[in-house]
C-alpha atoms as one frame of an Amber mdcrd trajectory, in Angstrom:
protein
 -14.499 -19.470   4.018 -15.387 -18.654   0.412 -17.686 -21.677   0.205 -19.483
 -20.461   3.326 -19.873 -16.989   1.815 -21.245 -18.460  -1.418 -23.696 -20.631
   0.517 -24.915 -17.640   2.517 -25.168 -15.631  -0.685 -27.355 -18.298  -2.299
 -29.447 -18.782   0.860 -30.337 -15.094   0.856 -32.361 -15.461  -2.334 -34.104
 -18.564  -0.998 -35.053 -16.632   2.140 -36.399 -13.717   0.117 -33.563 -11.247
   0.688 -32.360  -9.055  -2.167 -28.735  -8.957  -3.192 -27.105  -5.537  -3.477
 -24.057  -4.299  -5.345 -21.702  -4.559  -2.353 -22.568  -8.243  -1.985 -22.042
  -8.930  -5.679 -18.753  -7.022  -5.701 -17.418  -8.760  -2.587 -18.273 -12.287
  -3.737 -16.864 -11.706  -7.229 -13.622 -10.321  -5.800 -13.316 -13.189  -3.318
 -13.986 -15.832  -5.972 -11.447 -14.397  -8.391  -8.835 -13.918  -5.663  -9.134
 -17.626  -4.868  -8.748 -18.534  -8.538 -12.380 -19.600  -8.899 -13.044 -17.680
 -12.091 -16.132 -19.665 -13.085 -17.806 -18.720  -9.810 -16.819 -15.114 -10.445
 -18.365 -15.175 -13.914 -21.543 -16.796 -12.557 -22.015 -14.113  -9.902 -21.206
 -11.396 -12.442 -23.955 -12.750 -14.688 -26.409 -12.675 -11.774 -25.386  -9.083
 -11.046 -25.942  -8.007 -14.645 -29.359  -9.680 -14.696 -30.445  -8.025 -11.452
 -32.032  -4.593 -11.137 -29.073  -3.598  -8.993 -26.538  -4.148 -11.786 -23.045
  -2.715 -11.459 -24.374   0.778 -10.668 -21.663   2.140 -12.927 -18.838   0.636
 -10.874 -16.000  -1.067 -12.737 -14.564  -2.971  -9.748 -16.387  -6.315 -10.323
 -15.116  -6.389 -13.898 -11.576  -5.548 -12.807 -11.802  -8.468 -10.358 -12.582
 -10.814 -13.255  -9.602  -9.441 -15.199  -7.411  -9.893 -12.122  -8.509 -13.512
 -11.764  -7.790 -14.250 -15.414  -4.349 -12.621 -15.205  -3.474 -14.589 -12.071
  -4.002 -17.738 -14.112  -1.916 -16.255 -16.962  -4.986 -16.123 -19.227  -3.933
 -12.762 -20.620  -5.602 -13.170 -24.020  -8.916 -13.943 -22.322  -8.417 -10.919
 -20.063  -7.939  -8.635 -23.073 -10.988 -10.162 -24.758 -13.069  -9.594 -21.617
 -11.754  -6.030 -21.351 -12.793  -5.341 -24.940 -16.325  -6.604 -24.252 -16.571
  -4.134 -21.370 -16.472  -1.291 -23.904 -20.254  -0.882 -24.006 -20.408  -0.349
 -20.242 -17.220   1.646 -19.670 -16.224   3.128 -23.044 -13.687   5.671 -21.771
 -11.938   3.309 -19.343 -11.754   0.542 -21.932 -10.517   2.934 -24.617  -7.743
   4.166 -22.323  -6.828   0.628 -21.244  -6.657  -0.736 -24.781  -4.599   2.297
 -25.797  -2.108   1.563 -23.021  -1.880  -2.100 -24.006  -1.271  -1.178 -27.635
   1.486   1.306 -26.751   3.161  -1.315 -24.550   2.935  -3.854 -27.357   4.645
  -1.392 -29.705   7.291  -0.574 -27.100   6.260   3.079 -26.769   6.166   3.076
 -22.981   6.238   6.858 -22.623   3.017   7.053 -24.634   1.543   4.294 -22.482
   2.423   6.272 -19.354   0.841   9.397 -20.847  -2.453   7.591 -21.458  -2.219
   6.050 -17.982  -1.856   9.536 -16.467  -4.900  10.696 -18.450  -6.847   7.739
 -17.116  -5.907   8.570 -13.515  -6.727  12.276 -13.993 -10.172  11.272 -15.260
 -10.770   9.231 -12.120 -10.289   5.910 -13.884  -9.300   2.746 -12.034  -6.659
   0.769 -13.963  -6.994  -2.994 -14.022  -4.183  -5.355 -13.109  -3.781  -5.946
 -16.851  -2.814  -2.294 -17.355  -0.426  -2.218 -14.394   1.191  -5.477 -15.458
   1.702  -4.311 -19.030   3.315  -0.983 -18.088   5.505  -2.592 -15.423   6.726
  -5.138 -17.956   7.530  -2.365 -20.413   9.377  -0.288 -17.826  11.376  -3.310
 -16.657  12.321  -4.327 -20.184  13.665  -0.854 -20.951  15.680  -0.843 -17.723
  13.526   1.657 -15.797  13.248  -0.744 -12.899  12.909   1.839 -10.128  10.039
   3.458 -11.979   8.493   0.009 -12.321   8.735  -0.469  -8.543   7.116   2.932
  -7.956   4.219   1.963 -10.210   3.843  -1.358  -8.415   3.679   0.516  -5.094
   0.892   2.704  -6.497  -0.829  -0.454  -7.647  -0.700  -1.903  -4.120  -1.871
   1.404  -2.624  -4.967   1.079  -4.830  -5.658  -2.400  -3.369  -4.599  -4.083
  -6.594  -1.978  -6.634  -5.606   0.632  -7.635  -8.198   0.622 -11.022  -9.864
   3.844 -13.054 -10.267   4.202 -11.887 -13.863   4.526  -8.303 -12.604   7.091
  -8.656  -9.833   9.046 -11.369 -11.664   9.745  -8.915 -14.496  11.095  -6.382
 -11.996  13.197  -8.957 -10.135  14.648 -10.259 -13.400  15.697  -6.737 -14.404
  17.229  -6.015 -10.994  19.284  -9.198 -11.397  20.248  -8.310 -14.969  21.603
  -4.998 -13.652  23.457  -6.822 -10.878  21.304  -5.244  -8.140  20.830  -8.439
  -6.173  20.108  -6.746  -2.842  17.289  -4.764  -4.441  15.859  -7.967  -5.873
  16.082  -9.772  -2.521  14.475  -6.828  -0.737  11.631  -6.843  -3.254  11.065
 -10.581  -2.727  10.882 -10.006   1.030   8.478  -7.101   0.530   6.022  -8.889
  -1.736   6.097 -12.008   0.431   5.308  -9.921   3.522   2.299  -8.488   1.678
   0.946 -11.951   0.997   2.073 -12.301  -2.618   3.244 -15.796  -3.546   6.579
 -15.984  -5.430   7.043 -18.627  -8.104  10.028 -20.600  -9.349  10.539 -17.837
 -11.932  10.992 -15.405  -9.032  14.045 -17.230  -7.705  15.665 -18.485 -10.905
  17.330 -15.153 -11.853  18.393 -14.590  -8.235  20.122 -17.944  -7.901  21.635
 -17.591 -11.364  23.189 -14.178 -10.745  24.472 -15.139  -7.280  26.154 -18.243
  -8.687  27.651 -16.243 -11.550  29.094 -13.773  -9.037  30.568 -16.666  -7.082
  28.428 -15.868  -4.042  27.460 -19.502  -3.498  26.948 -19.046   0.230  24.195
 -16.497  -0.328  22.735 -18.521  -3.174  22.474 -21.501  -0.833  20.844 -19.551
   1.998  18.079 -21.594   3.561  15.612 -18.711   3.231  15.950 -18.712  -0.556
  15.773 -22.483  -0.897  12.903 -22.845   1.575  10.922 -20.255  -0.354  11.787
 -21.934  -3.640  10.706 -25.356  -2.381   7.471 -23.863  -1.073   6.836 -22.332
  -4.497   7.478 -25.669  -6.195   5.066 -27.449  -3.875   2.373 -24.832  -4.473
   2.817 -25.227  -8.198   2.441 -29.012  -7.769   5.761 -29.690  -9.496   7.743
 -30.462  -6.348   8.590 -34.067  -7.173   9.494 -33.164 -10.749  12.145 -30.695
  -9.572  13.328 -32.417  -6.397  16.094 -34.412  -8.070  17.841 -31.401  -9.560
  17.643 -29.556  -6.246  19.149 -32.512  -4.382  21.965 -32.652  -6.904  22.744
 -28.960  -6.424  22.626 -29.193  -2.635
């Protein structure tokens, strides 16, 4: 489907049609959502070279950041965010401030800057959401982390594994297995793809509690095996799974 959209997009120029911002924004978002970052960067470059430009909208740039974060290229995402400073000085300043506070462990200050950003009409990137959620989870404020993730989803910014894995790990650390399982069900229903890191703390805490029956539930193992196959490490991990089963 994305290839068809890209072909139509390219054919438009050949046929003499002009691209507009909505087209640029849609193709960039679709490319980055599918993990095709290079295509996203290429279309972004075309947008910047066109008379249409970004029209002051930050969404195409946030899509690039989202794509980089999905591939765990967080350093590149921060570098790209920094380069956006000339176009969106206030948003970038707020975002970098939040990242710095999270790095220093001053989550309350990060939340304060986040609130300022929202009050100013800013649109946080997935990098900002991910950083604050990690900080909240690490300090044990897991319910607050879930609330922020829900706001993130409400703003059409879907969490990456790094975000919900941090929350699930903290739920498990606190012994709140049902909360963790409910969260896994919720994110899966929304189309998010769990990873092996999603299930590791769940299986670990269930085994430690002696609840082997629940740990061996087919739903957990089926989801885990699906995650392994998607990560292309199925055969590498199959032996250890067989031994456990």
